[in-house]
Amino acid sequence: MVRIAFSDMWSHKRRLVGSMVAVVLGVAFLSGTLLLGDTLKANFDKLFTTANGSTDVILRGSTQIGSGNEKTRSGVDAALATTARNTPGVADAEPYVEGDAQLVGSDGKRVGGSGPPTTAANWISVPSLNPYRIVSGRAPGADDEVVINRGAAKTGKLHLGDTTTLLTPAPVRVHIVGIATFGTADGLGTGTFTGMTLPAAQRYLTNNPAKVSQILIKTAPNVDRGTVIAALQPRLPTGVQAITGQDLANENIDNIDKGFLGFLRNGLTGFAVVALLVAVFSIYNTFSILSAQRTRSSALLRALGATRRQVVGVGLAEASAVGVLGAAAGWAAGIGIATGLKAIFHGFGFPLPTGGLEFKLGSGLLAVFAGIAATLVAGVVPAIRSSRVAPVAALRDQAAERRTVSARRSVAGAVLTGGGVAALVIAGLGQGPMAVAGIGALLALVGMVVLGPAAARPVATVLGAPIARMRGVTGLLARENSLRNPRRTAATASALLIGVAVVAMFTVVAASLKKSAAQGIDRTLTADVIVDTPGYGAAVSAQSGKLDPAMQQRVSTVDGVAVATPLSGGEALIGGKSHNVTAVDPAQVGQVVNFGVSTGSIASMAPTSLAVSKDAAKSNHWHVGSIAPITYPDGSTGTVTVAAIYSHADITGDYVLNLTGWTSHTDQAVVSKIMVNLRPGVDVAAAESAIKAATAQYGQPGVQDKAEYRSSATKGVNTILGLVYVMLALAIIIALMGISNTLSLSIHERTRELGLLRAVGQTRAQTRAMVRWESVLVAVFGTIGGVGIGTLLGWSIVKAASSTTLSAFAAPPLQLVVFVVVGAVAGTLAGIRPARRAARLNVLQAISAE
């Protein structure tokens, strides 16, 4: 029986190419994403181990605010370096001051800053305590001399001996006296690093020169790190801890795994699962058609004595061969996918750490076994169905595939679809948590797949009516061809439905995010001009930025400026929990931001006051006058009193502090934005130009009016949405290949019919048009279903989320209509190959075919 199975496959090998390609693409995406995830993890592991692993012991502040990539720690007293040097077993101890600083390139613009860190620190001369190695030039010897990493030099087109500006954030003129590498790499990933003298770092990178970020310790030869830590513990003040460099590296690795890297890997795997699921539908449909077309051969095997188990074995042997070969080829293709994904992320402005691909046996086996399992799952039902053919069927003609839809399936599909839609509506109306929306989405998708055959006939009738009117007999035949086998039509469209549903869902959520941001800015922002730094999400974040506070004074002196007030912020522990906070000047912020204050007053905020949004007040059971404990970034503690409760948190977030009180407790004075109001009658465009000229020495920060600022608030959403579209493109391609493969197999099945049509006068052009229109009908059927369920799912997610960042629902009608049009065009393209094959059939041979 195995020999029969492989003989049959070899004789019809072209029929399985489409299925095998679907397996290859599905496994390639899964394999590529797993390979990229493993590679990124290995690269980050190497980066952090290189950065900290060679340092024997590190003294750092024990107070941690935030978690993951956003965590901060308080500094330690610089005098602890002397204490450490006098500890038995310590060979050397170096104070280390690190802060945000951004180089200005040869073009006058900031280098980096759209995600990867831009840092500066004092240059450490002890090689084992410094992961950077000077490859050209020398270490800094004066306060205006710096060493920069080679990656920053390349990006900014800076060279040894050049003079440039370092934004600390105050602009500092520096001379580049050295170029360094991070180990053997150009830098710590795609971040930038500037090495300074210790006095310069203490002067520019910290508000308190008596404190440093860390103390780096080198142990004496043959002295255990644990022994040194034990000796240090009694000498350390409260709030300082000793940790090995390797432990710090492991901690950073764990943080990035739980944060950015974990999110990225999970997202990529999710897209890969969608692609593999779409491939399963295409494979299932192909095997269903093949098993139906082999009805007579299966019956002959039964008539010759083969058991049902043996017939099933033939089908599974075929599926296994396709799965093994396709999965193996997919794993190999995954290498190219991983490389391509890195290039795609870089093209969208998300550069990832460089390094060779990291192959892990577990990930490779997972991708291959997933492909084989998916193929077997797709092939088992058709195999079982073919085994049920009675031996007597070999002696008579019968339909290749059952074309009726059972009432049981229709009812089950209606119940699942209705239950899923009901769950989505319940979640959208705020009657259930987000999990209800997820369950509803799953039920609705499964229900539509089950209900598809019952819906295919009426939907195809409606969709095919215009084609029948426009194209006459050719269009009528195309519609009837899609109607006569609704199970096949629905199964073919289901793969496309899933892919389009995910695309439509992301489109709706993205449109809602943009609408929410725009509405939030319109109701909250009253400033005429905003000065900030470029970067993803910068337009809607008041907590992150790298502007010099002194810039506010420079902007305020520009002709026509009435008010120029800064926003700053970061993370603090309030009420025992870490929160993003925004720091404002209470006397002026009300002129540029409409808080929608319901109780209390922003203007009356003291240095120890706190203003919170209604949501934050409700969740913490606060009212005006409530007192909460606070821990600042520098590790100092105190209490804050709620002075105001407001409704509009779109610009400032849920927690607002007094700028004076905040700045006195930060390690480095920076502001994120400068909000500007102009005097009445002042031309906004002219004021923008004047402000740009006044701030050019600060690395040309962004200067925008309200409309430009609103547009930039959604720029990051558009970028991420474009990336999502690219990720899902492969799933759509697999679905379209499924349509093409199904039509090609149906042409084999309808050979005699096509020959008769040609014999009675149908031209080759009419044959091609008939097949193409049939492909269009199937594609539009799947696209419309996907757009419908995706829009409903997006609505449910937006309404269930009900947050400041996702407060308004928007379903862009033009984009959704474009999806349907693109689906029709894609259907036309998918039908080209089978249409040509149908038109090239020899008329006499086709008529005589069985």
PDB file of C-alpha atoms in Angstrom, residues 5-121:
ATOM      1  CA  ALA A   5       0.689   5.635  -2.337  1.00  0.00           C
ATOM      2  CA  PHE A   6       4.070   6.846  -3.539  1.00  0.00           C
ATOM      3  CA  SER A   7       3.426   5.602  -7.060  1.00  0.00           C
ATOM      4  CA  ASP A   8       0.212   7.612  -7.143  1.00  0.00           C
ATOM      5  CA  MET A   9       2.003  10.676  -5.812  1.00  0.00           C
ATOM      6  CA  TRP A  10       4.752  10.368  -8.399  1.00  0.00           C
ATOM      7  CA  SER A  11       2.272  10.055 -11.220  1.00  0.00           C
ATOM      8  CA  HIS A  12       0.439  13.181 -10.055  1.00  0.00           C
ATOM      9  CA  LYS A  13       3.344  15.087  -8.562  1.00  0.00           C
ATOM     10  CA  ARG A  14       2.342  18.385 -10.115  1.00  0.00           C
ATOM     11  CA  ARG A  15      -0.941  18.276  -8.201  1.00  0.00           C
ATOM     12  CA  LEU A  16       0.878  18.338  -4.858  1.00  0.00           C
ATOM     13  CA  VAL A  17       3.265  21.158  -5.629  1.00  0.00           C
ATOM     14  CA  GLY A  18       0.772  23.799  -4.475  1.00  0.00           C
ATOM     15  CA  SER A  19       0.218  22.052  -1.142  1.00  0.00           C
ATOM     16  CA  MET A  20       3.927  21.575  -0.632  1.00  0.00           C
ATOM     17  CA  VAL A  21       4.571  25.246  -1.376  1.00  0.00           C
ATOM     18  CA  ALA A  22       1.958  26.196   1.239  1.00  0.00           C
ATOM     19  CA  VAL A  23       3.760  23.999   3.778  1.00  0.00           C
ATOM     20  CA  VAL A  24       7.116  25.491   2.781  1.00  0.00           C
ATOM     21  CA  LEU A  25       5.898  29.069   3.218  1.00  0.00           C
ATOM     22  CA  GLY A  26       4.093  28.392   6.488  1.00  0.00           C
ATOM     23  CA  VAL A  27       7.049  26.567   8.027  1.00  0.00           C
ATOM     24  CA  ALA A  28       9.517  29.094   6.579  1.00  0.00           C
ATOM     25  CA  PHE A  29       7.807  31.954   8.393  1.00  0.00           C
ATOM     26  CA  LEU A  30       7.614  30.005  11.651  1.00  0.00           C
ATOM     27  CA  SER A  31      11.196  28.801  11.317  1.00  0.00           C
ATOM     28  CA  GLY A  32      12.390  32.292  10.372  1.00  0.00           C
ATOM     29  CA  THR A  33      10.702  33.984  13.313  1.00  0.00           C
ATOM     30  CA  LEU A  34      12.025  31.398  15.770  1.00  0.00           C
ATOM     31  CA  LEU A  35      15.492  31.704  14.253  1.00  0.00           C
ATOM     32  CA  LEU A  36      15.343  35.497  14.453  1.00  0.00           C
ATOM     33  CA  GLY A  37      14.147  35.311  18.065  1.00  0.00           C
ATOM     34  CA  ASP A  38      16.978  32.947  19.012  1.00  0.00           C
ATOM     35  CA  THR A  39      19.470  35.155  17.195  1.00  0.00           C
ATOM     36  CA  LEU A  40      18.283  38.313  18.926  1.00  0.00           C
ATOM     37  CA  LYS A  41      18.361  36.622  22.315  1.00  0.00           C
ATOM     38  CA  ALA A  42      21.885  35.356  21.684  1.00  0.00           C
ATOM     39  CA  ASN A  43      22.978  38.802  20.492  1.00  0.00           C
ATOM     40  CA  PHE A  44      21.481  40.562  23.513  1.00  0.00           C
ATOM     41  CA  ASP A  45      22.959  37.926  25.824  1.00  0.00           C
ATOM     42  CA  LYS A  46      26.352  38.567  24.286  1.00  0.00           C
ATOM     43  CA  LEU A  47      25.935  42.344  24.497  1.00  0.00           C
ATOM     44  CA  PHE A  48      24.993  42.357  28.177  1.00  0.00           C
ATOM     45  CA  THR A  49      27.587  39.759  29.094  1.00  0.00           C
ATOM     46  CA  THR A  50      30.224  41.822  27.312  1.00  0.00           C
ATOM     47  CA  ALA A  51      29.006  45.006  29.007  1.00  0.00           C
ATOM     48  CA  ASN A  52      28.914  43.704  32.579  1.00  0.00           C
ATOM     49  CA  GLY A  53      30.202  40.143  32.726  1.00  0.00           C
ATOM     50  CA  SER A  54      33.881  41.002  33.026  1.00  0.00           C
ATOM     51  CA  THR A  55      33.293  43.377  35.952  1.00  0.00           C
ATOM     52  CA  ASP A  56      33.874  41.420  39.125  1.00  0.00           C
ATOM     53  CA  VAL A  57      31.645  43.352  41.539  1.00  0.00           C
ATOM     54  CA  ILE A  58      29.339  46.370  41.163  1.00  0.00           C
ATOM     55  CA  LEU A  59      28.025  48.654  43.896  1.00  0.00           C
ATOM     56  CA  ARG A  60      24.661  50.172  43.025  1.00  0.00           C
ATOM     57  CA  GLY A  61      21.580  51.697  44.623  1.00  0.00           C
ATOM     58  CA  SER A  62      19.136  49.147  45.977  1.00  0.00           C
ATOM     59  CA  THR A  63      16.064  51.292  45.263  1.00  0.00           C
ATOM     60  CA  GLN A  64      14.532  50.261  41.956  1.00  0.00           C
ATOM     61  CA  ILE A  65      11.753  52.175  40.234  1.00  0.00           C
ATOM     62  CA  GLY A  66       9.911  50.543  37.356  1.00  0.00           C
ATOM     63  CA  SER A  67      10.680  47.223  35.773  1.00  0.00           C
ATOM     64  CA  GLY A  68      12.073  45.727  32.590  1.00  0.00           C
ATOM     65  CA  ASN A  69      13.747  48.146  30.201  1.00  0.00           C
ATOM     66  CA  GLU A  70      12.228  51.166  31.966  1.00  0.00           C
ATOM     67  CA  LYS A  71      13.676  50.540  35.405  1.00  0.00           C
ATOM     68  CA  THR A  72      15.894  53.110  37.108  1.00  0.00           C
ATOM     69  CA  ARG A  73      18.027  52.969  40.239  1.00  0.00           C
ATOM     70  CA  SER A  74      19.252  55.564  42.647  1.00  0.00           C
ATOM     71  CA  GLY A  75      22.938  56.467  42.646  1.00  0.00           C
ATOM     72  CA  VAL A  76      25.568  55.828  45.332  1.00  0.00           C
ATOM     73  CA  ASP A  77      28.021  58.100  47.123  1.00  0.00           C
ATOM     74  CA  ALA A  78      31.240  58.655  45.167  1.00  0.00           C
ATOM     75  CA  ALA A  79      33.195  58.228  48.439  1.00  0.00           C
ATOM     76  CA  LEU A  80      32.302  54.525  48.389  1.00  0.00           C
ATOM     77  CA  ALA A  81      35.045  54.060  45.782  1.00  0.00           C
ATOM     78  CA  THR A  82      37.615  54.750  48.496  1.00  0.00           C
ATOM     79  CA  THR A  83      35.789  52.436  50.893  1.00  0.00           C
ATOM     80  CA  ALA A  84      35.856  49.694  48.266  1.00  0.00           C
ATOM     81  CA  ARG A  85      39.570  50.156  47.519  1.00  0.00           C
ATOM     82  CA  ASN A  86      40.345  49.693  51.210  1.00  0.00           C
ATOM     83  CA  THR A  87      38.369  46.436  51.389  1.00  0.00           C
ATOM     84  CA  PRO A  88      40.446  43.198  51.501  1.00  0.00           C
ATOM     85  CA  GLY A  89      40.456  41.390  48.156  1.00  0.00           C
ATOM     86  CA  VAL A  90      39.779  44.516  46.052  1.00  0.00           C
ATOM     87  CA  ALA A  91      42.440  45.397  43.488  1.00  0.00           C
ATOM     88  CA  ASP A  92      40.759  48.524  42.129  1.00  0.00           C
ATOM     89  CA  ALA A  93      37.477  50.431  42.341  1.00  0.00           C
ATOM     90  CA  GLU A  94      36.366  53.034  39.835  1.00  0.00           C
ATOM     91  CA  PRO A  95      33.426  55.471  40.140  1.00  0.00           C
ATOM     92  CA  TYR A  96      31.149  55.322  37.121  1.00  0.00           C
ATOM     93  CA  VAL A  97      28.832  58.169  36.120  1.00  0.00           C
ATOM     94  CA  GLU A  98      26.405  57.450  33.285  1.00  0.00           C
ATOM     95  CA  GLY A  99      23.644  59.590  31.804  1.00  0.00           C
ATOM     96  CA  ASP A 100      21.731  60.474  28.671  1.00  0.00           C
ATOM     97  CA  ALA A 101      23.762  62.345  26.073  1.00  0.00           C
ATOM     98  CA  GLN A 102      23.366  62.615  22.339  1.00  0.00           C
ATOM     99  CA  LEU A 103      26.015  63.391  19.762  1.00  0.00           C
ATOM    100  CA  VAL A 104      25.352  65.850  16.966  1.00  0.00           C
ATOM    101  CA  GLY A 105      26.452  64.573  13.575  1.00  0.00           C
ATOM    102  CA  SER A 106      28.323  66.421  10.862  1.00  0.00           C
ATOM    103  CA  ASP A 107      24.974  67.521   9.401  1.00  0.00           C
ATOM    104  CA  GLY A 108      23.965  69.244  12.640  1.00  0.00           C
ATOM    105  CA  LYS A 109      21.314  66.636  13.506  1.00  0.00           C
ATOM    106  CA  ARG A 110      21.157  64.305  16.483  1.00  0.00           C
ATOM    107  CA  VAL A 111      22.699  60.855  16.045  1.00  0.00           C
ATOM    108  CA  GLY A 112      20.276  58.042  16.935  1.00  0.00           C
ATOM    109  CA  GLY A 113      17.639  58.479  19.587  1.00  0.00           C
ATOM    110  CA  SER A 114      14.603  56.776  18.021  1.00  0.00           C
ATOM    111  CA  GLY A 115      14.683  53.885  20.453  1.00  0.00           C
ATOM    112  CA  PRO A 116      18.219  52.569  21.108  1.00  0.00           C
ATOM    113  CA  PRO A 117      19.941  54.386  24.006  1.00  0.00           C
ATOM    114  CA  THR A 118      22.240  57.350  23.528  1.00  0.00           C
ATOM    115  CA  THR A 119      24.486  57.479  26.594  1.00  0.00           C
ATOM    116  CA  ALA A 120      27.680  59.024  27.908  1.00  0.00           C
ATOM    117  CA  ALA A 121      29.872  58.078  30.862  1.00  0.00           C
TER     118      ALA A 121
END
